[in-house]
Backbone as a chain_set.jsonl record, in Angstrom:
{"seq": "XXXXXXXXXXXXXXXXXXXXXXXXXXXXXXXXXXXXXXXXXXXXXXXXXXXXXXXXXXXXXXXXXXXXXXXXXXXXXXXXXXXXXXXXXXXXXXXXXXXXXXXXXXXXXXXXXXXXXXXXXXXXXXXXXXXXXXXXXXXXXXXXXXXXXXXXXXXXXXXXXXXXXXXXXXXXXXXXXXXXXXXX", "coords": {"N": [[181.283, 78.574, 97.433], [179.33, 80.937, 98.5], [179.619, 84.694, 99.342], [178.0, 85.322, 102.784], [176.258, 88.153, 102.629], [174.36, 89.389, 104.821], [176.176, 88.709, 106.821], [177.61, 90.649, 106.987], [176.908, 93.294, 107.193], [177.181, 95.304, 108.231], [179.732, 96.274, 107.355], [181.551, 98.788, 105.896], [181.619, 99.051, 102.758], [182.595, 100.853, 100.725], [184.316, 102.697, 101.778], [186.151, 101.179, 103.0], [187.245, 100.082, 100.439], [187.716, 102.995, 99.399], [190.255, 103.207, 100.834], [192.09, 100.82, 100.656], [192.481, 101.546, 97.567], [193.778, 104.022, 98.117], [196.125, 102.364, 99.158], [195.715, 102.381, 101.639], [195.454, 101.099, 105.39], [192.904, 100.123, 106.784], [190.351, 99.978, 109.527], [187.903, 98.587, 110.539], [185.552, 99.101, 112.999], [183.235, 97.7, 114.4], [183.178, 95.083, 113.864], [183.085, 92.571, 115.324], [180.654, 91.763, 118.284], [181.641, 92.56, 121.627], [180.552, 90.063, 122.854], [181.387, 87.719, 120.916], [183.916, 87.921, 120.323], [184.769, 87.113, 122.938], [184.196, 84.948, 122.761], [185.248, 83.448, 120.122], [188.546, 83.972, 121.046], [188.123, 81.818, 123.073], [187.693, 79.578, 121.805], [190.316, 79.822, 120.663], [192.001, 79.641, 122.501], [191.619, 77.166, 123.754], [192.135, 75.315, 121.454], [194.644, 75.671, 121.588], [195.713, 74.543, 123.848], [195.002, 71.89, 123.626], [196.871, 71.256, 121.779], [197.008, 71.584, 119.513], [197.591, 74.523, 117.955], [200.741, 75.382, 117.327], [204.139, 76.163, 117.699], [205.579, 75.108, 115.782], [203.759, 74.682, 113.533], [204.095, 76.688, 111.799], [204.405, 77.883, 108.398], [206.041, 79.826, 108.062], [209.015, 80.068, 109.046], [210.492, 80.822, 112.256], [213.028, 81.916, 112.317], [213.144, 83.222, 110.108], [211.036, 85.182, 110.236], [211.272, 85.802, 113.015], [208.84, 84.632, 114.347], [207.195, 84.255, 117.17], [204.739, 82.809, 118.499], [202.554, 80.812, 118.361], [200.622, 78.819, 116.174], [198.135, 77.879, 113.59], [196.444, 76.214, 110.677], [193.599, 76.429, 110.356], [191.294, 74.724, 108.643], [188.731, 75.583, 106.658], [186.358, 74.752, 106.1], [185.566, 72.41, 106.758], [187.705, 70.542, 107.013], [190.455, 68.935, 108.189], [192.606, 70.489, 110.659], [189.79, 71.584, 111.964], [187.805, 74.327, 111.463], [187.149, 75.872, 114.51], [183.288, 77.012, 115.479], [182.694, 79.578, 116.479], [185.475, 81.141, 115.863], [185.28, 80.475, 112.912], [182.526, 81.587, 112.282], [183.483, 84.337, 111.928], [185.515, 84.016, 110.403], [184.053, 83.715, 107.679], [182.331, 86.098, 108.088], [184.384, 87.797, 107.325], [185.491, 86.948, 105.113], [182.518, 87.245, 103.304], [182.534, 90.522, 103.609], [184.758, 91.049, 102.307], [184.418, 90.117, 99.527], [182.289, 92.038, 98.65], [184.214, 94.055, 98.564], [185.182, 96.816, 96.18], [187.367, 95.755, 94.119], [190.87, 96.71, 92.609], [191.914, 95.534, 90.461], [190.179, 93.804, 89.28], [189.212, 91.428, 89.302], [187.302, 88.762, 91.118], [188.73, 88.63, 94.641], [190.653, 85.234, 95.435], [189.973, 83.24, 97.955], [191.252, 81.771, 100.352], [190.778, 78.162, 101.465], [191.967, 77.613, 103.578], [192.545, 79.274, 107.41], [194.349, 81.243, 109.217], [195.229, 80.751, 112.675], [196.333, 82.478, 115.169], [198.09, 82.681, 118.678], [199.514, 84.238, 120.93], [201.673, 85.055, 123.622], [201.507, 86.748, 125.464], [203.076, 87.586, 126.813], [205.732, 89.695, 126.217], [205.899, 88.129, 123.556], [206.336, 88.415, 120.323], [206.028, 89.621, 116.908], [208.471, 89.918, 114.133], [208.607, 92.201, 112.081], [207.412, 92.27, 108.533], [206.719, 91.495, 105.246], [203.72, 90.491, 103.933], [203.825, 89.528, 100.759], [205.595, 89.646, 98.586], [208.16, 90.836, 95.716], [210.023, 88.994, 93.341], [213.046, 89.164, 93.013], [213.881, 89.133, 90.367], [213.766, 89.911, 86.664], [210.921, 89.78, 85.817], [209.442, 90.395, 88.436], [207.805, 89.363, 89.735], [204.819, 88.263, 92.058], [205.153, 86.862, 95.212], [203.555, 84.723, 95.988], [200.355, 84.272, 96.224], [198.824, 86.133, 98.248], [196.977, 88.981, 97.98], [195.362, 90.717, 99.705], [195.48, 90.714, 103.13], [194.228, 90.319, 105.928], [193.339, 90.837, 109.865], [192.301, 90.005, 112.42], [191.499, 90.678, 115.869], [191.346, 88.515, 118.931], [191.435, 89.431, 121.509], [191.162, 88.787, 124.859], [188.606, 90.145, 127.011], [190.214, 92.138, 128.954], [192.123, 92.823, 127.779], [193.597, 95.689, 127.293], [195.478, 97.906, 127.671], [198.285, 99.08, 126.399], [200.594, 98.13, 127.21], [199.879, 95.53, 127.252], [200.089, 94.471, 124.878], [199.744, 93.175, 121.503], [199.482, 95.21, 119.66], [199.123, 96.102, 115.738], [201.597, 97.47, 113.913], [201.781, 99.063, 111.001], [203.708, 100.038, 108.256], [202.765, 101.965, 106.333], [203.433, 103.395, 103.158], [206.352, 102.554, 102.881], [208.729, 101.563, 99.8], [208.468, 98.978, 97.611], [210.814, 97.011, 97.892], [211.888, 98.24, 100.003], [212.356, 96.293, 103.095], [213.577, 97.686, 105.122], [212.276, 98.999, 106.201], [211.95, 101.589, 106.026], [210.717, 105.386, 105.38]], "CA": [[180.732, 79.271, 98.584], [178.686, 82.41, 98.064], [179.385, 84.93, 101.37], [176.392, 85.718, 102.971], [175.848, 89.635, 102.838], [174.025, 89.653, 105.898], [177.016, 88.634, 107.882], [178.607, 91.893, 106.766], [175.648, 94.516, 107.009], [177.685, 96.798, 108.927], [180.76, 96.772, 106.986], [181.508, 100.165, 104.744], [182.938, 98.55, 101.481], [183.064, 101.896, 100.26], [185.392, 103.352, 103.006], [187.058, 99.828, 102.607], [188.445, 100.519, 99.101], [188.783, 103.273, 99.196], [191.896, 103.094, 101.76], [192.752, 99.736, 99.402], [192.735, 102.01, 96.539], [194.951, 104.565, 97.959], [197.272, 102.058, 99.724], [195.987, 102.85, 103.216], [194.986, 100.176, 105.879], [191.229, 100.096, 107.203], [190.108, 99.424, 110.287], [186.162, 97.809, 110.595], [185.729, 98.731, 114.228], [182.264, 97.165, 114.653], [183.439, 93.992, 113.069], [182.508, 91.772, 116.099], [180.833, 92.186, 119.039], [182.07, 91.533, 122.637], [180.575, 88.589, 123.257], [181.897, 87.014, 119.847], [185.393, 87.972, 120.507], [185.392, 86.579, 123.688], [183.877, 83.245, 122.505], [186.48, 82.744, 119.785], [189.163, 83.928, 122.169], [188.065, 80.763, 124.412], [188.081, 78.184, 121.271], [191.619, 79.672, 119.546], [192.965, 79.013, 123.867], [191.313, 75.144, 123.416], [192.651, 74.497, 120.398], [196.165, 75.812, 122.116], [195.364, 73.978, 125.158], [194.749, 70.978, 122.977], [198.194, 70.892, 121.041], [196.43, 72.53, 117.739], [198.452, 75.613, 117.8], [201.812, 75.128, 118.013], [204.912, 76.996, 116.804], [205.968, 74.372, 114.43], [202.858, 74.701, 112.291], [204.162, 78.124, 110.923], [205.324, 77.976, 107.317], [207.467, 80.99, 107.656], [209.938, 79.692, 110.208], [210.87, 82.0, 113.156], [214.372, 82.214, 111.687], [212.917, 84.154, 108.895], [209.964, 86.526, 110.731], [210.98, 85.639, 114.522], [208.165, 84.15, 115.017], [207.126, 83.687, 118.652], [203.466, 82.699, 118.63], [201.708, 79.275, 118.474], [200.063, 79.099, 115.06], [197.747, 76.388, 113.15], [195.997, 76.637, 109.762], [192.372, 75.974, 109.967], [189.987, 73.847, 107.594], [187.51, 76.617, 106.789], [185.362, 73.421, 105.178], [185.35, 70.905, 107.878], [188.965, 69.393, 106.941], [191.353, 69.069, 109.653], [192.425, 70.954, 111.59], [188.711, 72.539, 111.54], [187.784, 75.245, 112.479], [186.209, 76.139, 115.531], [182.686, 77.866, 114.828], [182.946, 81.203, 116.445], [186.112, 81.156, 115.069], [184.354, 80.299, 111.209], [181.921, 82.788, 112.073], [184.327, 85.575, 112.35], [185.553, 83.807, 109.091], [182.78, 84.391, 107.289], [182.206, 87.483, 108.098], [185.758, 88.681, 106.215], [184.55, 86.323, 103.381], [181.41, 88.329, 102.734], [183.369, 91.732, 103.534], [185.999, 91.265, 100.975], [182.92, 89.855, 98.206], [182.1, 93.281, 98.454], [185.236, 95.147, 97.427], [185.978, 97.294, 94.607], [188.755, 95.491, 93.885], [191.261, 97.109, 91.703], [192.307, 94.407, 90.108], [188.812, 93.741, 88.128], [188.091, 90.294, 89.573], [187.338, 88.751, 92.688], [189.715, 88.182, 95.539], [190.309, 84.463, 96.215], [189.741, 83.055, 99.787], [191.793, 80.113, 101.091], [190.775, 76.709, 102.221], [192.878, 77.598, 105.166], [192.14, 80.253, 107.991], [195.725, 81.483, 109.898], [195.041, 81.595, 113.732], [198.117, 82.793, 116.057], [198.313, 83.064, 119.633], [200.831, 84.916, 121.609], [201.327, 84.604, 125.242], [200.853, 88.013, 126.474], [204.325, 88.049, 127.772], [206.665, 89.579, 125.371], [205.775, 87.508, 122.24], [206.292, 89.345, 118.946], [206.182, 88.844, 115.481], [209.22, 90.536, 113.131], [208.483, 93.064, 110.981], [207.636, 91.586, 107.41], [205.4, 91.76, 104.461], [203.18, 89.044, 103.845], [203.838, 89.131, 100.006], [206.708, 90.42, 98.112], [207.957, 90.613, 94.492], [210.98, 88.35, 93.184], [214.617, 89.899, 92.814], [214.302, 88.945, 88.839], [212.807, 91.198, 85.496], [209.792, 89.778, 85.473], [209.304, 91.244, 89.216], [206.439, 88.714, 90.163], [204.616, 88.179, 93.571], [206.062, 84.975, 95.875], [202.082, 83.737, 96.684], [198.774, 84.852, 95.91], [197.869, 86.96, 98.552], [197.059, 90.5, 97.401], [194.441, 91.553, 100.698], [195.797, 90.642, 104.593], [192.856, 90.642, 107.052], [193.556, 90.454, 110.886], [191.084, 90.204, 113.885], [191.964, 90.125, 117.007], [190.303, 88.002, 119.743], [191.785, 89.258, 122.834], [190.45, 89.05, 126.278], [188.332, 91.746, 127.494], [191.115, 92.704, 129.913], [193.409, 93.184, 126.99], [193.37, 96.989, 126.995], [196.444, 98.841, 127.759], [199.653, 99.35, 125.36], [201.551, 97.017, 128.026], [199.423, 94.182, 126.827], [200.717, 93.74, 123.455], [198.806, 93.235, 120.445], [199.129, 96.719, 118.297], [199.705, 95.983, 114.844], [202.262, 98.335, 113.16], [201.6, 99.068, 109.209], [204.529, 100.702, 107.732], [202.41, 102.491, 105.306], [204.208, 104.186, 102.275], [207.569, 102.164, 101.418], [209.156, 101.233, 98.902], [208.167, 97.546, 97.868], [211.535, 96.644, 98.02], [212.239, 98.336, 101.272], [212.732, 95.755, 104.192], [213.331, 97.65, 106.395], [210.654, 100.182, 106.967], [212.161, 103.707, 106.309], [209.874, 105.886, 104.563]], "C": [[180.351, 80.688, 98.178], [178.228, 83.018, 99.927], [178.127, 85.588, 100.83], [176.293, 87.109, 103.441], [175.434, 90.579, 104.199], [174.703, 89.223, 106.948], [177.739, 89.815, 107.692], [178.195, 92.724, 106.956], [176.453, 95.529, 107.508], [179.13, 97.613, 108.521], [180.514, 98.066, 105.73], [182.349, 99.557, 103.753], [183.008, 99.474, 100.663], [184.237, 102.726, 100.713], [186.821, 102.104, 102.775], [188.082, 99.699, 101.079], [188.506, 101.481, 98.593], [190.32, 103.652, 99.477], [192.682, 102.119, 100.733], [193.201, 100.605, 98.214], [193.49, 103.151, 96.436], [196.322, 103.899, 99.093], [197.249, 102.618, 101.33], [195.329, 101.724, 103.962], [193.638, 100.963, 106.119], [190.891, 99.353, 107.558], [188.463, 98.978, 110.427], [186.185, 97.716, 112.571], [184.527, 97.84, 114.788], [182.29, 95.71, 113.968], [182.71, 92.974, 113.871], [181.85, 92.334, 117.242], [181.35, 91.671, 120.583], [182.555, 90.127, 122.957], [181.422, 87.368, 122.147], [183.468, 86.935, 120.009], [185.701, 87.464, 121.999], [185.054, 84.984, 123.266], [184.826, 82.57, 121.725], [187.874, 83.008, 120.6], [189.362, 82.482, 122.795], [188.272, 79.172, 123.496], [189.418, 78.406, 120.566], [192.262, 79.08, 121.746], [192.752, 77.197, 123.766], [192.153, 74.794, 123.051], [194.566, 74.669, 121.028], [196.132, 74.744, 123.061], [195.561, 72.287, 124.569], [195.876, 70.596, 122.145], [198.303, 71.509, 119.27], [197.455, 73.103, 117.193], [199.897, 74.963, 118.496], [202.839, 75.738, 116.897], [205.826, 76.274, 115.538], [204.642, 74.191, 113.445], [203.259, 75.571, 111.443], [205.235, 77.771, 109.786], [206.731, 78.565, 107.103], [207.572, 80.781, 109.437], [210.628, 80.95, 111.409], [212.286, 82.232, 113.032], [214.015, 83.493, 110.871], [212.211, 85.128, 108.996], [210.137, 86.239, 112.181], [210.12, 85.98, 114.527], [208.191, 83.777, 116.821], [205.832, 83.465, 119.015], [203.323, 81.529, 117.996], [200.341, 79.338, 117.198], [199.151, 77.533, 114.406], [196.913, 77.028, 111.989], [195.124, 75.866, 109.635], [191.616, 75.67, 108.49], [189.242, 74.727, 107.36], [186.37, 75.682, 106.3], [185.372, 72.653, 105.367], [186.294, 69.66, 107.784], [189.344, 69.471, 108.721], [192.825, 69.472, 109.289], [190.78, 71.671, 111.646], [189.047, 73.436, 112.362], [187.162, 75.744, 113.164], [184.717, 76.873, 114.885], [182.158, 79.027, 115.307], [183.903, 81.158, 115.55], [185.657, 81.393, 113.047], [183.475, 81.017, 111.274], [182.276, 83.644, 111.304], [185.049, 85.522, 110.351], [185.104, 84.264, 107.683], [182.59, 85.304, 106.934], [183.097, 88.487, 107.19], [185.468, 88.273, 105.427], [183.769, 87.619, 102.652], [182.299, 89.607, 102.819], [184.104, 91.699, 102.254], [184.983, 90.779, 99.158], [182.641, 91.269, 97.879], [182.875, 94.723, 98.405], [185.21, 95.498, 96.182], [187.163, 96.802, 94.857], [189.223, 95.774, 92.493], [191.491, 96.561, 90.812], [191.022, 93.438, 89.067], [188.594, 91.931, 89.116], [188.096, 90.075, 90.737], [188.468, 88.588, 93.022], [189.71, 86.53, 95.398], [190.155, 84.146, 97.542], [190.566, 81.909, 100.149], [190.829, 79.178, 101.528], [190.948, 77.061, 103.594], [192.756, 79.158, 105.947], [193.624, 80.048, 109.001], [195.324, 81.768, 111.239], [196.133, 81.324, 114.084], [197.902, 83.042, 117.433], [199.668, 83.416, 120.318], [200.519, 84.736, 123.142], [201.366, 85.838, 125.451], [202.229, 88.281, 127.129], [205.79, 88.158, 127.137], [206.554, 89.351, 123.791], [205.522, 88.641, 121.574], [206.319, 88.67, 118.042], [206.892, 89.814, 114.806], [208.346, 91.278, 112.069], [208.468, 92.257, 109.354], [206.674, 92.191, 106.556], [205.14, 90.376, 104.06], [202.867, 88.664, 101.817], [205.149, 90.202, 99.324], [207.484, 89.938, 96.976], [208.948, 90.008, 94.28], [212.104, 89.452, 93.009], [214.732, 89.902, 91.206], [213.519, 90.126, 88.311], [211.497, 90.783, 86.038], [208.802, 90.616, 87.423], [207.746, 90.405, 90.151], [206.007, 88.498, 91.699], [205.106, 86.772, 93.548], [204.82, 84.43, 95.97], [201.211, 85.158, 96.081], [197.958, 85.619, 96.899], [198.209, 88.546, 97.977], [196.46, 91.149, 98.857], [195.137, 90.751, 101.982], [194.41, 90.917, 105.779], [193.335, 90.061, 108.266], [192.304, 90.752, 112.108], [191.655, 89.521, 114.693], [191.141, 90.086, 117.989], [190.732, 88.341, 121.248], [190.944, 89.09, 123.778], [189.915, 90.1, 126.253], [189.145, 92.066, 128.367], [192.395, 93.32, 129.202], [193.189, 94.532, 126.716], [194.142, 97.562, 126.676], [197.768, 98.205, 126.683], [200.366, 97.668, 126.286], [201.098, 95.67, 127.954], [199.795, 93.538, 125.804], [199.592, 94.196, 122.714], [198.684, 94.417, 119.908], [199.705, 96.236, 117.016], [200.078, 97.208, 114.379], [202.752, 97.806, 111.767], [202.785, 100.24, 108.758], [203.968, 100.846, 106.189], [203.15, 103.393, 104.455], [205.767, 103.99, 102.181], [207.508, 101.313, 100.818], [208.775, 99.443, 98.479], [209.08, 96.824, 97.852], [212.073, 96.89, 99.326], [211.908, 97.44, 102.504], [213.031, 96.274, 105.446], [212.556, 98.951, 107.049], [210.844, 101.396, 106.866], [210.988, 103.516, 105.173], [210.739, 106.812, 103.664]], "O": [[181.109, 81.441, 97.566], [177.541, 82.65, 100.88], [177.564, 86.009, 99.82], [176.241, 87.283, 104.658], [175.787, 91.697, 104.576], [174.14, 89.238, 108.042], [178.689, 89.914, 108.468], [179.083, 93.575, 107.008], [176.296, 96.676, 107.09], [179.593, 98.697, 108.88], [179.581, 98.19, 104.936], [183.577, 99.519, 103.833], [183.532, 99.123, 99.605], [184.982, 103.339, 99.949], [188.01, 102.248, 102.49], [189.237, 99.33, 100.867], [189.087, 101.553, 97.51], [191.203, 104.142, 98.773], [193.676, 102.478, 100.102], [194.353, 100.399, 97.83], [193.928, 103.554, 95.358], [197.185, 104.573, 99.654], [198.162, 103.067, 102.022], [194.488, 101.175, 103.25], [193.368, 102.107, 105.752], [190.773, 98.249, 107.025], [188.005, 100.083, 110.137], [186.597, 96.794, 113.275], [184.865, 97.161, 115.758], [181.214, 95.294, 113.537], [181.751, 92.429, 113.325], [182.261, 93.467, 117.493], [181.465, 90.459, 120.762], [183.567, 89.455, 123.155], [181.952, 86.342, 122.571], [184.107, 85.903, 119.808], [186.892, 87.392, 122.301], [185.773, 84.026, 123.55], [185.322, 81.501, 122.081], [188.402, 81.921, 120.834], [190.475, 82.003, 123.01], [188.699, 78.105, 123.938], [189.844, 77.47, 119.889], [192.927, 78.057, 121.912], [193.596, 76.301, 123.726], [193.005, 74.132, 123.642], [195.46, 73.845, 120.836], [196.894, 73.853, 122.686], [196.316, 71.547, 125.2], [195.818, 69.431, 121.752], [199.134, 71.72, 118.387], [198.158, 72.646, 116.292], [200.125, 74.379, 119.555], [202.625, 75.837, 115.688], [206.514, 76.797, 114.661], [204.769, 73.378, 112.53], [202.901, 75.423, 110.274], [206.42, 77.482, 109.954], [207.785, 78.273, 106.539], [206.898, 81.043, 110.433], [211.252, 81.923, 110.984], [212.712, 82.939, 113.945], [214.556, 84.59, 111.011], [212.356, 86.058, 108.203], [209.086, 86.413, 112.797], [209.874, 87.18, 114.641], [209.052, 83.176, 117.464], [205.608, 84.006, 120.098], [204.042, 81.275, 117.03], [199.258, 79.876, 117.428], [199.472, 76.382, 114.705], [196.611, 78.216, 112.108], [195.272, 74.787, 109.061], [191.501, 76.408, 107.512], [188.678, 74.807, 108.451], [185.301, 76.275, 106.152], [185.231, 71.77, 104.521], [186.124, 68.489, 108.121], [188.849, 69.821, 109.793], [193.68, 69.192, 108.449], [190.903, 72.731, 111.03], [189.834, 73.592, 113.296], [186.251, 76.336, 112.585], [184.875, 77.348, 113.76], [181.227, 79.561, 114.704], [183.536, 81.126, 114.376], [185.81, 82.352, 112.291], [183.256, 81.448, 110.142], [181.748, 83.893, 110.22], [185.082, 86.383, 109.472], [185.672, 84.972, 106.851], [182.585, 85.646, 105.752], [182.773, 89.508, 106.583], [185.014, 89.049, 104.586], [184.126, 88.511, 101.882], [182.946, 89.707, 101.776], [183.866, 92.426, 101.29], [185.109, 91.226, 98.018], [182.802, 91.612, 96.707], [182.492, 95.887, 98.284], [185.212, 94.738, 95.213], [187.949, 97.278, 95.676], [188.628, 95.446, 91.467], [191.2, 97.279, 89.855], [191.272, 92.523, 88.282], [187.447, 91.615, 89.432], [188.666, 90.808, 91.546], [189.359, 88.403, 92.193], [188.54, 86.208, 95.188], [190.254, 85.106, 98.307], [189.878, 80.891, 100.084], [189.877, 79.721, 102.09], [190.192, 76.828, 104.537], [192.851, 80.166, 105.246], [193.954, 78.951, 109.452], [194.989, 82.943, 111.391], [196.878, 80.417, 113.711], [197.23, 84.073, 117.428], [200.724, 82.808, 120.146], [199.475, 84.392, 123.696], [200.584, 85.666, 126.386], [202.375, 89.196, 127.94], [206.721, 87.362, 127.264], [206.98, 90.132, 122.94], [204.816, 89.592, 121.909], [206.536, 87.459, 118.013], [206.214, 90.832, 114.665], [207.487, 90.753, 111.36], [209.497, 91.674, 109.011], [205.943, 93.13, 106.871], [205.912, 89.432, 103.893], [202.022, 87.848, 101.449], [205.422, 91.346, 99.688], [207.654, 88.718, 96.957], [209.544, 90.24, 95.331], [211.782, 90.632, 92.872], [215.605, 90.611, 90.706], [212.89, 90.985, 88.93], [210.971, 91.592, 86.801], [207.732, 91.223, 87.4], [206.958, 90.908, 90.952], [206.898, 88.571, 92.545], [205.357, 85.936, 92.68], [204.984, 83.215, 96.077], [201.376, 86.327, 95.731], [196.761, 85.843, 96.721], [199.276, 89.077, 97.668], [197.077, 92.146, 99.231], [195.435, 89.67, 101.473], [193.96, 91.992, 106.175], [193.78, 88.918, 108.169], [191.664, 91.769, 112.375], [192.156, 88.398, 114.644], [190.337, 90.983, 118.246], [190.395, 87.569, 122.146], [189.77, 89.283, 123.463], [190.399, 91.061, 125.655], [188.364, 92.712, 129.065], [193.315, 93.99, 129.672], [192.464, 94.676, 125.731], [194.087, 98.011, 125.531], [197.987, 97.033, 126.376], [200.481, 96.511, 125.881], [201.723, 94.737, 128.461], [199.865, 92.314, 125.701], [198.78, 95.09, 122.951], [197.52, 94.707, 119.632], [200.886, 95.904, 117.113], [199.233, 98.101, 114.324], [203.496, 96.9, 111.392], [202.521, 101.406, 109.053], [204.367, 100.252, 105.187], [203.602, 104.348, 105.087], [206.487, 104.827, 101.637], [206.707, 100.38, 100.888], [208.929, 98.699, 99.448], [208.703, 95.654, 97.794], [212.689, 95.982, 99.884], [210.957, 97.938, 103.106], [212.888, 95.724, 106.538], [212.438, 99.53, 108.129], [210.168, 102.266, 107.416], [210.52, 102.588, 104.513], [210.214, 107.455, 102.755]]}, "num_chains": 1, "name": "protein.A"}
């Protein structure tokens, strides 16, 4: 798959690494617009609606990241579960984006097969504090999985506005890669 450039036109992949390159998140506020985020919005509720999402799909067990959100790991390539195509749009779109990193690391990123959607109910639901890759306890000090980059978009409702709605992700930028539990 070769992303398509012109699904990205508006992203800054200069601004983009260089936050990556000093270890700072970066936000893409023009990523979607409106209407797109309400359309996948309406096929990640389906696929809930439909039995898709459900909190036993999640690898990492809500023992281990209390989990409380309804999760399923899309086909990005017309397996099953597929995945919706706003949804695979939106896909896409991070595809091409991340094609066009300086990545430090000299080669490309890979991309998964599999696309992570999560819904939360709006009432309460959280997700534990974690990192989504982290190095072994031994010498050799190695990562547990292959992701190096994290990309999140969120499809809320247009009504999802205020703090009391949920949905803020908090980045505990600057510790330790052993630190767990978030001091700085």
């Amino acid at each position: 798959l070769r992303p398509d450039a012109d699904n990205a036109k508006d992203f800054d992949a200069a601004a983009a690494s260089a936050a990556l390159k000093n270890q700072r998140p970066w936000v893409w506020h023009n990523f979607a617009t409106p209407d797109e985020v309400a359309d996948a919005h309406v096929e990640l509720e389906r696929l809930r609606a439909q039995g898709t999402l459900r909190a036993a799909n999640a690898g990492t067990t809500a023992r281990e990241k209390a989990r409380q959100d309804e999760v399923a790991f899309l086909d990005l390539f017309g397996g099953s579960p597929a995945c919706p195509p706003r949804c695979c749009n939106l896909f896409r779109r991070l595809e091409a984006a991340v094609a066009m990193l300086d990545w430090s690391d000299g080669g490309p990123l890979l991309c998964p097969r599999l696309g992570m959607a999560a819904v939360y109910d709006g009432r309460g639901a959280s997700y534990a504090a974690h990192r989504d890759n982290e190095r072994t306890g031994n010498s050799e000090r190695q990562w547990v999985n292959y992701r190096a980059l994290t990309v999140i978009t969120y499809v809320n409702p247009r009504n999802f506005t205020s703090s009391e709605d949920g949905g803020q992700l908090r980045c505990h930028v600057g510790t330790d890669l052993d630190d767990l539990t978030w001091s700085v």
